[in-house]
Every structure is written in C-alpha cells, then in structure tokens.
C-alpha cells in the first residue's frame, strides 16, 4: 500500500493499493504521484515472529530505494511492530500509527540526479587517503561561513579544499553520509550518533549535512573536489541498519520483509545471526539484498560521481549461511562483473564482530585496512620487545598478508590512527581510555590501543615529556606514510587534534570530535602541519623512484654495524634500531625506537654522500644540510627516525655539515 503525503510529509494525501504482482514485485497505478510529494509504504502480511515475519500495516515504512527524504526521525514507541511497553518482541501486535514521527521518502525529479562526471582516477601507487567527517571538518572552521559549517557546502568552498590540496593528500574518504538515525538510547541521554554507522537509507544523503538541499549540495561538493583533483570515497555500512536486532523498530527493511533483508537464526527465527555486533546483519546471501547494495553503489557512482567505497565490517558480504567467508561469494562476483562499478576503488574493513578476521583475503581488486601494520607502528615505537620483524614487515607492505596471496603492496591500507580509537597524538598522551562521556560507564571502546603517556596521563605535562611525545607521534606518522602500501591519514592528525582521551567518540557530536582549528593555528600545530607536509612530499618522492613494481618492494635491511640484518638480529627481542635501504633512488631510513642514542654505520655505497632529508629529533632542519660519507658512523638520537638519500654527485665540502 503506497501512502502519499504533502511536500513536508505532515499531511496524508492519498493511499493507493498495489494489487498486481510479478514475481516478488508488487505494483499498481498511482496517478496522483508528483515530483516533490512525500511517500511511504504500509505492508500487509502475517505477524509471525516465530517464522521471522513482522508485518504490520499500522507502520509507515521508508522505501529502501528512496532517492530523497523528508522529515526528521522522531523516536516514539509507535515505531515498534509489537507493543514495546510489554517488553515482549513476540507480541502483541502494536496498532499505533507511527507516520507522524517517521521520515518519508521524497519523489525526486530525475533531472536533479543526472550523471555526474567521475573524478580523476588516481593510481593506487599514488593514492594517499584522508579520512574525514563531513560535519566535523568545518564545524569550527573560522574561514567557513557560519551557515555552511558542518555542511556539504562548507566542504565545497575554498578554505577546506585549498587546505587539503596544500596538505598533499589525493583521496578524501568521508565517514558515513548515507541517511542515518541517532540511536534511541543515545538520544535519551542527550547524545547523538556522530559517526553515522546507523543507516536508515542507502540512496539518500544525510539531511543534517545539507543547509537547504542535501542532494544538490552533496553533488556540488563532489564536483568541486573533483575540480581540485581529489577522489571521493564513501564509508558505507551494508552490514546492519538502524533497525538493530531483536526487539528493534520497524522503520523500513524489517517491516517490508524481515526474513529476507536480515540473517535469521535458522533454529530460532525470532533471533538474528549477528555478525555486525549491532543486533542484526543484512543478508547478502539473498539476491534481492545484493541487488539493493549494488544498485546503491551504482547510484552513488552515477548520480554523485563517487570514486570508491570503504565497506564497514566487509566480511558480512561474503559469509555463507554456515558462517564461512568466501572471497568468491556471490556479492564479490556480482560486484566485479557490474559494469556500473568499473574503475572504482573498493576497500574493506576486513574483520567482523563475530571473530572473523580476513586481512588479505578479499578479492584481488580490493584493498584492506591493515590493523597488523597499525599495531606494529604503535608497539615498535612504544618500545615493546620483539617487534622489529613485524615492524619491518609492515614497512615493506605486509607481504605475508598480501604478496603471498598474489596481491600488490598497495592492497595494504596503512595507518596509525583512524576514526575508531585514539587520534595520533592522543596515543602519546593517554595510556587508558576516558570514555565516561559516552554514558556507558567507560565500558565501551577498546582496551588495547598500545598507547603510552610517557609518565603523566593527559595533556598538561612538563616540557621534556611533551618533547618526547611530539617526536613519538612524528615517528609513528612517518612510519605509516613511508611504508609500502596505501597510506591513510586521520583528519586532524596532521596538526595534533585531541579527543581528550576518548577512544570511542562515536556519540560525541560536539567539540570532542569537531576539528579545533585554533590548534592548527597555534605554533605547535603549525609545526606539526609543516612536518606532515614534509613527510608526505618525501613519500611521493621516494615512491616515484620505486614505482617499477606494485607487488614486491625490494628493501635491504641494515643493522647498526653497517651490515645486513641477520636472523639473529631479527630474533633478538631487544633489536630496536635498524635501517631500510630502498632498491631505487638511494633512499635509506633509520629507525631507533630505543631509549638510548645509537651509533649507526651508514651503508658503504661507492662514491657520493648521504644527505639527511628528515630527522624527527630535529624536525626544523632543512633537507640536505647534513651530509655524511658512505660507511660513516653517525649518532642517531633515541626514539627518532631519520631519512637519507645517497647523492653520487656530491662530496662533503663547505656546503655541507658532517655528523
């Protein structure tokens, strides 16, 4: 049953039965339909929870394919298919009408969604991802007009895009911008779902991110970003919806066909198979659900010009009914064969909430977030024993995870920090999470961040501790950005953002999460930003000279005595200082995670000198002002990273300074 409303969704206009059926499609003639009308569905069928059926015609349901939305979702007990006050999801049936509190679909003029040109195709080898939040990036930006702050419009103006281009990143990855709902338990505590991993609709942009016209403003942003040379990647959530698990509301999918859209427990269909950790999981084993996902992806690539997608809890798309993951599952095959999705970047979050772990297991054309590399950067620089080998593995592209599977090094997405967990600099400020503001008694959020406060918890510390923290953050950042693979930088880490010790700020739609641009403008923030730009420029130079292969980067590993690393060196749990020599370009990086200064013999290459291009212990020194001869012994400061380039055309003279 189709229900039509006026343009604001506040007044019902007509109801139209859909009496005809072809296969699984119900249809009918609705002559009253006009562009700009709001609409929804009421679906008739059995309310039989023991069979997985939760039909209830008293509930107005959002069309899963709605291209635009009207009205803000308001939580009310009428949204539930059962009488929620009875606290029994098996019944009785609730007969209250939820339409006054529901988000409706909007009949959008197709002319507003004409094909939008895709952006520049950045080769994986040149890609540098910047993970950002559509609202949080500009919410406190002093150069963005007040009405545009926190909106798509704010991102499409000069201040945001000029800044990002100067930073040197190539690809902007937005946290979820599909329409989502703020969880009821958060709203009742005065909180909101900031990250947006609580999808209501997979075809419409989130209304709060539009000042007046979310569709047009999102398209304008993508167009502007493309003109600046950026790719746009969306973080998408096809593993669960805002309807949560057993006892959740019927807002769209559940009321239309609960047993088809969600994975049910075959032994007890009142229960859900929860791979997502959010109560229920979309059923990608159902062909109609797969079609919905593929149609959604195609809609965003066509109507919005989106260049790629990062899939939250991606294993859910390839897990069969027995719980086994298959990289040739129907979804992956259909995605690869879909001409609408040609030449887009596909990135997985390759683990799930049910213990599944599949880094490197996704199809050949996918890249994967690499948490093993992330942990290695953090543990090695923290000074943990026995981490030299895993750190070197991460630096060289995690071959055991990717190259051994026939995948290129660029399939490894390397990062120190992402939206989930501590930001980069908080990894050096807090040894423990401080999440009380989330309203869960500090129980939420991970407990294994591999962080260190270097003596005192929090932001206010003596100068000597702060100096060490700055260096350690620079060490981790440089390690990730200079590793073989695809680097990813968390928004704000380039200038030292903080979340005050909160490592799960999903519910902090406030100054905890919004970027504080006064930090970026401070002397410390400017210095961090300058260093980040310098590291990014170094990465581009190093990898341009080592771009002959996508799969195996040939790196030689050197010990402090100027010889190749031996098995004994790798197996020594106290090995914390060694170097990496790239095959091409003469680039050499020394890593010293020890608490003591080291004497390091530079590789004895013939002719020329070693020029220092970066030293995290002396970040202000210009490139090339310190030189050393091949085979010379130099001092490397404790807990520091230094980058050298071999220059065969130069000798040490008046223009240079030795070590």
XYZ file of C-alpha atoms in Angstrom:
659
model
C 0.000 0.000 0.000
C 1.518 3.320 -1.158
C 0.811 6.327 1.065
C 1.237 9.842 -0.346
C 1.906 12.971 1.720
C 2.324 16.651 1.018
C 5.794 18.037 0.364
C 6.638 18.389 4.064
C 5.318 14.932 4.960
C 2.962 16.411 7.525
C -0.354 15.628 5.842
C -1.529 12.397 4.235
C -2.998 12.949 0.757
C -3.932 9.517 -0.556
C -3.451 5.779 -0.245
C -3.011 3.586 -3.304
C -3.164 -0.186 -3.266
C -0.507 -2.054 -5.231
C -2.673 -5.023 -6.268
C -0.608 -6.582 -9.067
C 2.358 -8.861 -8.544
C 5.111 -10.010 -10.883
C 7.412 -12.372 -9.037
C 8.438 -10.554 -5.892
C 7.443 -7.107 -7.180
C 4.113 -5.550 -6.208
C 2.926 -2.706 -8.414
C -0.048 -0.553 -9.310
C -1.085 2.737 -10.905
C -0.861 5.882 -8.769
C -1.966 8.838 -10.927
C -1.629 11.263 -8.009
C 2.180 10.933 -7.949
C 4.012 14.216 -8.417
C 7.597 15.318 -8.022
C 8.017 16.789 -4.560
C 5.450 14.584 -2.846
C 6.500 12.607 0.208
C 5.566 8.953 0.453
C 5.903 5.707 2.361
C 4.608 2.140 2.360
C 2.319 0.101 4.573
C 2.951 -3.591 4.067
C 0.297 -6.196 4.860
C 1.221 -9.707 5.885
C 1.432 -12.091 8.827
C 2.818 -11.057 12.175
C 4.506 -14.373 12.977
C 7.751 -13.721 14.853
C 8.491 -17.457 15.150
C 8.640 -17.554 11.323
C 10.629 -14.343 11.067
C 7.644 -12.326 9.806
C 6.978 -8.947 11.421
C 4.487 -7.386 9.015
C 2.373 -4.617 10.495
C 0.307 -2.307 8.244
C 0.000 0.235 11.046
C 3.658 1.160 10.483
C 4.618 3.615 7.769
C 7.804 2.303 6.181
C 10.504 4.145 4.281
C 11.166 2.948 0.735
C 14.661 1.364 0.757
C 15.185 2.862 -2.720
C 14.071 6.409 -1.833
C 16.410 8.909 -3.517
C 15.475 11.741 -1.180
C 13.980 12.104 2.297
C 11.545 14.390 4.086
C 11.201 14.919 7.816
C 13.373 14.113 10.781
C 13.004 10.780 12.528
C 11.482 11.217 15.999
C 11.712 8.321 18.429
C 8.344 7.050 19.636
C 7.007 3.718 20.885
C 4.745 3.547 17.839
C 7.743 2.665 15.643
C 7.845 -0.881 17.011
C 5.841 -3.723 15.431
C 4.892 -5.041 18.873
C 3.643 -3.249 21.975
C 7.019 -2.181 23.251
C 5.692 -1.388 26.727
C 5.007 -5.113 27.175
C 8.732 -5.783 26.594
C 7.968 -8.880 24.519
C 9.053 -8.709 20.847
C 6.810 -11.699 20.079
C 3.669 -9.640 20.578
C 1.060 -8.485 20.795
C 0.889 -6.505 17.543
C 1.079 -2.738 18.005
C -1.735 -0.855 16.237
C -0.487 2.701 16.714
C 0.333 4.748 13.610
C 3.941 5.937 13.532
C 3.538 8.212 10.483
C 3.698 11.494 12.465
C 7.156 10.518 13.742
C 8.586 8.942 10.570
C 10.997 10.037 7.889
C 9.280 9.775 4.498
C 10.658 9.225 1.049
C 10.722 12.129 -1.398
C 9.767 11.814 -5.057
C 12.834 13.440 -6.638
C 12.904 14.946 -10.113
C 15.245 12.661 -12.128
C 16.763 15.787 -13.672
C 18.334 16.535 -10.275
C 20.162 13.213 -10.330
C 21.629 13.199 -13.819
C 25.002 11.514 -14.210
C 27.861 13.382 -12.566
C 31.322 13.030 -14.042
C 33.741 10.897 -12.076
C 36.895 12.451 -10.732
C 40.477 11.813 -11.745
C 41.478 8.167 -11.472
C 44.421 8.254 -9.073
C 46.547 5.104 -9.442
C 46.749 3.074 -6.266
C 50.523 3.642 -6.190
C 49.931 7.404 -5.883
C 46.940 7.302 -3.529
C 47.056 8.975 -0.118
C 43.739 8.734 1.729
C 42.460 11.358 4.166
C 39.720 10.014 6.468
C 37.400 12.854 7.427
C 33.952 13.692 8.770
C 31.604 15.771 6.621
C 30.408 17.772 9.622
C 33.370 17.772 11.973
C 35.888 19.108 9.462
C 34.253 22.533 9.114
C 32.074 22.853 12.227
C 34.668 25.078 13.948
C 36.483 26.379 10.868
C 36.851 30.169 11.187
C 37.140 30.725 7.418
C 33.937 28.837 6.569
C 30.753 30.907 6.595
C 28.593 30.188 9.639
C 25.611 28.767 7.666
C 27.907 26.375 5.804
C 29.749 24.969 8.815
C 29.140 21.271 9.305
C 27.504 21.029 5.879
C 28.456 19.691 2.462
C 28.509 23.321 1.333
C 31.292 24.082 3.787
C 33.455 21.378 2.267
C 32.947 22.589 -1.285
C 34.260 26.099 -0.641
C 37.846 27.268 -0.978
C 39.064 27.140 2.649
C 38.543 23.382 3.010
C 39.704 22.260 -0.410
C 42.626 24.710 -0.544
C 43.859 23.355 2.775
C 43.565 19.731 1.676
C 45.337 20.346 -1.621
C 48.204 22.079 0.175
C 48.429 19.123 2.563
C 49.165 16.801 -0.350
C 46.515 14.103 0.030
C 44.820 12.697 -3.071
C 41.673 10.958 -1.859
C 39.043 12.133 0.619
C 37.269 9.341 2.488
C 34.087 10.523 4.203
C 32.649 8.787 7.236
C 29.069 7.642 6.514
C 26.935 10.233 4.745
C 24.045 7.902 3.891
C 20.917 8.968 5.776
C 21.126 7.633 9.331
C 19.246 7.738 12.635
C 20.540 8.737 16.050
C 20.211 5.697 18.321
C 17.344 5.934 20.793
C 19.487 5.116 23.817
C 21.828 7.967 22.859
C 19.041 10.468 22.263
C 17.560 9.672 25.670
C 20.931 10.592 27.217
C 21.189 13.828 25.262
C 23.761 12.343 22.874
C 23.834 11.769 19.118
C 25.362 9.265 16.731
C 28.211 11.375 15.351
C 29.960 8.824 13.151
C 26.801 7.767 11.296
C 27.156 3.974 11.291
C 23.395 3.570 11.781
C 21.950 3.682 8.279
C 18.295 4.374 7.553
C 18.530 4.625 3.758
C 21.266 3.692 1.278
C 20.313 6.049 -1.565
C 19.883 9.438 0.135
C 22.437 11.782 1.694
C 22.053 12.567 5.380
C 19.709 15.533 5.671
C 21.561 17.286 8.501
C 24.584 17.760 6.235
C 22.600 19.908 3.822
C 21.904 23.556 4.578
C 18.877 23.610 2.266
C 19.296 20.913 -0.373
C 21.311 17.839 0.720
C 21.193 16.280 -2.750
C 22.354 19.356 -4.633
C 24.915 20.353 -2.016
C 26.465 16.875 -1.931
C 26.737 16.902 -5.726
C 28.288 20.369 -5.620
C 30.864 19.220 -3.081
C 31.887 16.206 -5.153
C 32.086 18.367 -8.275
C 34.270 20.914 -6.508
C 36.519 18.223 -5.045
C 36.966 16.695 -8.490
C 37.913 20.090 -9.907
C 40.624 20.270 -7.245
C 41.893 16.860 -8.362
C 40.580 14.830 -5.419
C 38.937 11.430 -5.469
C 35.959 10.918 -3.144
C 35.451 7.651 -1.257
C 32.401 6.967 0.904
C 32.447 4.844 4.046
C 29.392 2.606 3.603
C 27.539 0.384 6.067
C 25.917 -2.542 4.261
C 26.256 -4.886 7.234
C 23.481 -3.574 9.519
C 20.829 -0.860 9.695
C 19.337 1.460 12.281
C 16.602 -1.121 12.985
C 19.080 -3.004 15.230
C 18.307 -6.539 16.418
C 15.516 -8.426 18.153
C 13.003 -6.018 19.602
C 14.078 -3.191 17.316
C 11.790 -0.794 15.433
C 10.188 -1.273 12.015
C 11.256 1.768 10.038
C 11.876 0.254 6.605
C 13.502 -3.121 5.892
C 12.094 -5.048 8.861
C 8.520 -4.128 8.092
C 8.842 -4.816 4.355
C 10.386 -8.287 4.676
C 12.287 -9.053 7.853
C 13.070 -12.640 6.828
C 14.598 -11.572 3.509
C 16.580 -8.479 4.467
C 18.205 -9.884 7.605
C 20.095 -13.034 8.506
C 17.932 -15.062 10.869
C 18.950 -17.894 13.133
C 17.641 -20.979 11.263
C 16.960 -22.760 14.571
C 15.032 -19.818 16.035
C 13.765 -17.249 13.558
C 12.883 -14.810 16.303
C 16.647 -14.352 16.687
C 19.174 -12.778 14.316
C 22.562 -14.030 13.189
C 24.613 -11.084 14.382
C 27.902 -10.713 12.505
C 27.865 -6.932 12.742
C 27.767 -6.597 16.517
C 24.779 -4.273 16.137
C 21.995 -6.766 16.756
C 21.270 -7.898 13.203
C 23.077 -8.300 9.884
C 21.860 -7.597 6.364
C 21.550 -10.820 4.396
C 23.908 -10.550 1.423
C 23.116 -14.190 0.630
C 19.706 -13.034 -0.593
C 19.847 -11.925 -4.265
C 17.405 -9.068 -3.665
C 19.593 -7.685 -0.885
C 22.680 -7.972 -3.080
C 20.827 -6.116 -5.818
C 19.921 -3.367 -3.353
C 23.576 -2.974 -2.350
C 24.853 -2.961 -5.931
C 22.124 -0.554 -7.028
C 23.043 1.723 -4.141
C 26.731 1.691 -5.082
C 25.868 2.362 -8.714
C 23.555 5.228 -7.730
C 26.344 6.981 -5.836
C 28.892 6.472 -8.607
C 26.453 7.743 -11.238
C 24.368 10.477 -9.604
C 27.123 11.744 -7.297
C 30.321 10.832 -9.164
C 31.718 8.865 -6.224
C 35.099 7.251 -6.938
C 35.220 4.461 -4.377
C 33.859 2.892 -1.223
C 35.200 1.674 2.100
C 32.997 -1.154 3.418
C 32.378 -1.263 7.151
C 32.547 -4.839 8.525
C 33.052 -6.077 4.972
C 33.244 -9.842 5.750
C 29.455 -9.805 6.223
C 29.172 -9.517 2.434
C 30.939 -12.825 1.875
C 29.894 -15.089 4.755
C 27.716 -18.056 3.878
C 24.875 -19.469 5.959
C 27.340 -21.682 7.847
C 29.472 -18.734 8.887
C 32.339 -19.304 6.440
C 33.913 -16.443 4.489
C 34.463 -16.761 0.733
C 36.279 -14.195 -1.390
C 34.381 -15.581 -4.397
C 30.996 -15.199 -2.670
C 28.121 -14.088 -4.931
C 28.346 -10.461 -3.848
C 32.016 -10.164 -4.776
C 31.474 -11.870 -8.123
C 28.495 -9.675 -8.976
C 30.315 -6.543 -7.852
C 33.293 -7.368 -10.086
C 31.004 -8.049 -13.053
C 28.875 -4.917 -12.641
C 29.828 -2.517 -15.446
C 28.378 0.364 -13.444
C 31.167 -0.080 -10.890
C 34.100 -0.121 -13.285
C 37.344 1.529 -12.128
C 36.201 2.374 -8.617
C 38.288 1.825 -5.521
C 36.999 -0.844 -3.121
C 38.374 -1.005 0.429
C 37.401 -3.451 3.150
C 37.329 -3.277 6.887
C 38.308 -6.957 6.885
C 37.089 -8.088 10.296
C 33.699 -8.515 11.946
C 32.138 -8.635 15.397
C 31.809 -12.423 15.390
C 35.558 -13.063 15.421
C 36.054 -13.175 11.665
C 39.438 -11.844 10.520
C 40.243 -11.620 6.815
C 43.061 -9.146 6.154
C 44.440 -10.045 2.729
C 41.588 -12.458 1.991
C 39.449 -10.159 -0.149
C 39.344 -10.347 -3.957
C 42.300 -9.165 -5.999
C 40.852 -5.759 -6.856
C 40.114 -4.878 -3.220
C 42.368 -3.131 -0.694
C 42.137 -3.909 3.024
C 42.607 -1.889 6.172
C 45.713 -3.364 7.809
C 45.412 -3.374 11.589
C 48.533 -5.506 11.940
C 50.587 -2.698 10.427
C 48.820 -0.184 12.692
C 49.648 -2.199 15.791
C 53.250 -2.710 14.669
C 53.874 1.025 14.313
C 52.462 1.658 17.775
C 54.181 -1.233 19.553
C 57.605 -0.769 17.974
C 57.824 2.918 18.799
C 56.426 2.358 22.284
C 59.492 0.203 22.832
C 57.805 -3.187 23.104
C 60.263 -6.056 22.897
C 60.446 -8.364 19.908
C 58.651 -6.095 17.421
C 61.435 -5.417 14.904
C 60.371 -8.116 12.444
C 56.658 -7.223 12.431
C 57.541 -3.535 12.096
C 59.763 -4.247 9.091
C 57.026 -6.443 7.627
C 54.604 -3.513 7.836
C 57.103 -1.121 6.284
C 57.639 -3.427 3.311
C 53.937 -3.847 2.529
C 52.963 -6.816 4.735
C 53.978 -9.363 2.118
C 52.818 -12.337 4.183
C 49.292 -10.921 4.102
C 49.173 -9.578 0.555
C 52.046 -10.531 -1.773
C 51.801 -14.174 -0.713
C 48.160 -14.019 -1.863
C 49.205 -12.548 -5.206
C 48.027 -9.063 -4.236
C 50.003 -5.832 -4.714
C 51.544 -3.962 -1.815
C 49.044 -1.163 -2.416
C 46.274 -3.509 -1.244
C 47.505 -2.788 2.289
C 45.920 0.396 3.654
C 48.405 1.562 6.279
C 47.505 3.913 9.115
C 48.460 4.738 12.683
C 45.040 6.083 13.643
C 41.529 6.169 12.240
C 38.153 7.432 13.473
C 37.853 4.377 15.736
C 40.274 4.713 18.658
C 42.696 7.392 19.813
C 43.833 10.035 17.332
C 47.574 10.006 16.641
C 48.730 12.457 19.287
C 46.424 11.017 21.947
C 48.358 7.760 21.527
C 51.217 9.624 23.227
C 49.066 11.407 25.818
C 46.854 8.714 27.299
C 47.661 5.213 28.495
C 43.992 4.484 29.187
C 40.641 5.377 27.647
C 38.476 8.092 29.202
C 35.011 7.410 27.782
C 32.666 8.303 30.631
C 31.033 10.980 28.478
C 29.644 8.208 26.249
C 27.271 7.156 29.015
C 28.392 3.536 29.261
C 30.492 3.659 32.408
C 33.769 3.608 30.453
C 32.986 0.064 29.296
C 32.812 0.964 25.613
C 35.836 1.373 23.381
C 38.851 -0.863 23.026
C 41.334 -1.609 25.781
C 44.327 -2.410 23.563
C 45.381 0.812 21.863
C 49.115 0.221 22.507
C 49.368 3.827 23.660
C 51.739 5.382 26.196
C 51.567 8.646 28.152
C 55.338 8.766 28.854
C 54.924 9.387 32.547
C 51.822 11.516 33.124
C 48.266 10.962 31.898
C 46.687 13.826 29.991
C 47.558 16.978 28.113
C 49.357 19.135 30.685
C 52.871 17.788 31.150
C 56.421 19.112 31.605
C 58.316 20.255 28.522
C 60.584 17.215 28.406
C 57.621 14.805 28.293
C 55.874 16.888 25.669
C 59.026 16.958 23.526
C 59.215 13.175 23.620
C 55.518 12.865 22.809
C 55.916 15.114 19.771
C 58.807 13.018 18.500
C 56.994 9.730 19.062
C 53.921 10.949 17.191
C 56.154 12.043 14.321
C 57.884 8.646 14.343
C 54.606 6.750 14.050
C 53.228 9.095 11.413
C 56.362 8.894 9.275
C 56.444 5.109 9.578
C 52.910 4.763 8.242
C 53.286 7.351 5.495
C 56.617 5.928 4.308
C 55.536 2.274 4.345
C 54.933 0.362 1.135
C 51.198 0.264 0.588
C 48.412 2.843 0.553
C 48.755 5.360 3.393
C 45.759 6.800 5.221
C 45.817 9.890 7.431
C 43.119 10.644 10.001
C 41.714 14.150 9.698
C 43.318 16.500 12.204
C 46.270 14.251 12.978
C 48.372 16.474 10.742
C 48.201 19.233 13.367
C 47.721 17.270 16.599
C 43.989 17.048 17.312
C 42.854 15.542 20.617
C 39.705 13.813 21.855
C 40.677 14.269 25.472
C 41.325 10.565 25.968
C 38.050 9.327 24.455
C 38.861 6.376 22.192
C 35.271 5.762 21.051
C 33.882 9.192 20.237
C 31.020 7.878 18.093
C 28.479 9.637 20.330
C 30.357 12.918 20.711
C 28.792 15.277 18.183
C 30.499 18.224 19.843
C 33.893 19.823 20.414
C 35.354 16.461 21.443
C 35.148 15.346 17.806
C 34.956 18.524 15.734
C 38.357 19.685 14.488
C 39.725 22.540 16.572
C 41.317 24.871 14.042
C 42.806 27.016 16.799
C 45.156 24.091 17.445
C 46.128 24.112 13.775
C 46.872 27.846 14.036
C 48.993 27.503 17.191
C 52.812 27.374 16.937
C 52.797 23.670 17.814
C 50.013 22.955 15.335
C 51.776 24.826 12.540
C 54.983 22.906 13.222
C 53.153 19.562 13.138
C 51.377 20.504 9.927
C 54.643 21.548 8.286
C 56.240 18.259 9.308
C 53.299 16.254 7.962
C 53.501 18.049 4.615
C 57.222 17.356 4.507
C 56.721 13.643 5.166
C 54.002 13.443 2.505
C 56.298 15.138 -0.015
C 59.071 12.693 0.901
C 56.734 9.762 0.378
C 55.838 10.982 -3.092
C 59.496 11.390 -3.992
C 60.607 8.031 -2.594
C 57.819 6.026 -4.170
C 58.035 7.812 -7.515
C 61.575 6.442 -7.693
C 60.448 2.961 -6.616
C 57.348 2.676 -8.787
C 58.623 -0.128 -11.010
C 56.557 -2.740 -9.192
C 53.211 -2.938 -7.469
C 53.890 -6.166 -5.640
C 57.280 -6.527 -4.000
C 59.307 -3.515 -2.991
C 62.925 -4.537 -2.708
C 64.198 -3.225 0.593
C 67.509 -4.117 2.180
C 67.631 -4.210 5.955
C 70.755 -2.947 7.732
C 71.904 -3.292 11.306
C 73.705 -0.610 13.311
C 77.121 -2.032 12.341
C 76.591 -1.343 8.640
C 75.804 -4.899 7.605
C 72.696 -6.795 6.542
C 70.276 -7.762 9.286
C 70.805 -11.398 10.258
C 68.316 -13.885 11.645
C 69.953 -13.338 14.999
C 69.270 -9.609 14.685
C 65.627 -10.215 13.810
C 65.165 -12.756 16.575
C 66.787 -10.582 19.236
C 63.850 -9.158 21.247
C 65.961 -6.092 22.065
C 66.567 -5.090 18.442
C 65.091 -1.619 18.289
C 67.390 0.154 15.844
C 67.924 -0.735 12.180
C 67.680 0.756 8.700
C 65.783 0.228 5.452
C 67.524 0.765 2.086
C 65.192 1.119 -0.903
C 66.425 -0.522 -4.087
C 65.919 2.552 -6.233
C 66.668 6.199 -5.588
C 69.228 5.605 -2.850
C 66.774 6.209 -0.005
C 67.723 4.986 3.457
C 65.605 5.268 6.621
C 66.952 4.682 10.130
C 64.528 3.737 12.906
C 65.696 3.971 16.515
C 62.947 3.031 18.977
C 65.455 2.511 21.775
C 65.553 4.756 24.830
C 69.279 5.239 24.153
C 71.114 7.068 21.391
C 72.654 4.764 18.807
C 75.884 4.753 16.806
C 74.921 3.732 13.267
C 77.230 2.859 10.374
C 75.707 4.121 7.131
C 75.686 1.695 4.181
C 79.097 1.777 2.471
C 77.915 2.636 -1.041
C 80.506 3.681 -3.610
C 81.073 7.373 -4.308
C 78.891 10.224 -3.185
C 77.472 11.146 0.197
C 74.410 10.575 2.336
C 72.186 13.657 2.630
C 69.730 13.863 5.516
C 66.224 14.804 4.350
C 64.322 14.340 7.614
C 65.091 13.772 11.273
C 62.239 13.628 13.774
C 64.698 14.628 16.515
C 65.417 17.829 14.570
C 62.266 18.386 12.520
C 63.106 22.004 11.668
C 66.393 21.255 9.923
C 66.145 21.748 6.159
C 66.724 18.833 3.836
C 70.289 18.311 2.702
C 72.053 20.488 5.267
C 73.686 17.480 6.920
C 75.778 15.058 4.921
C 77.890 12.031 5.697
C 80.178 9.791 3.707
C 79.353 6.214 2.806
C 80.227 3.950 5.689
C 80.487 6.830 8.148
C 79.339 6.234 11.723
C 76.717 8.727 12.844
C 74.793 9.393 16.035
C 71.068 8.639 15.949
C 69.069 10.108 18.798
C 66.947 7.861 20.979
C 63.392 7.374 19.746
C 63.890 9.053 16.416
C 63.601 8.406 12.700
C 65.924 9.789 10.038
C 65.669 9.711 6.243
C 68.737 9.902 3.999
C 69.307 9.976 0.254
C 72.502 8.844 -1.428
C 73.855 11.508 -3.777
C 76.637 10.300 -6.059
C 77.223 13.800 -7.448
C 78.242 15.400 -4.184
C 81.124 15.263 -1.741
C 81.405 16.793 1.697
C 82.703 20.314 1.477
C 81.924 23.797 2.628
C 78.316 23.485 1.552
C 77.563 20.650 3.885
C 77.968 19.657 7.500
C 79.070 16.271 8.758
C 77.612 14.431 11.709
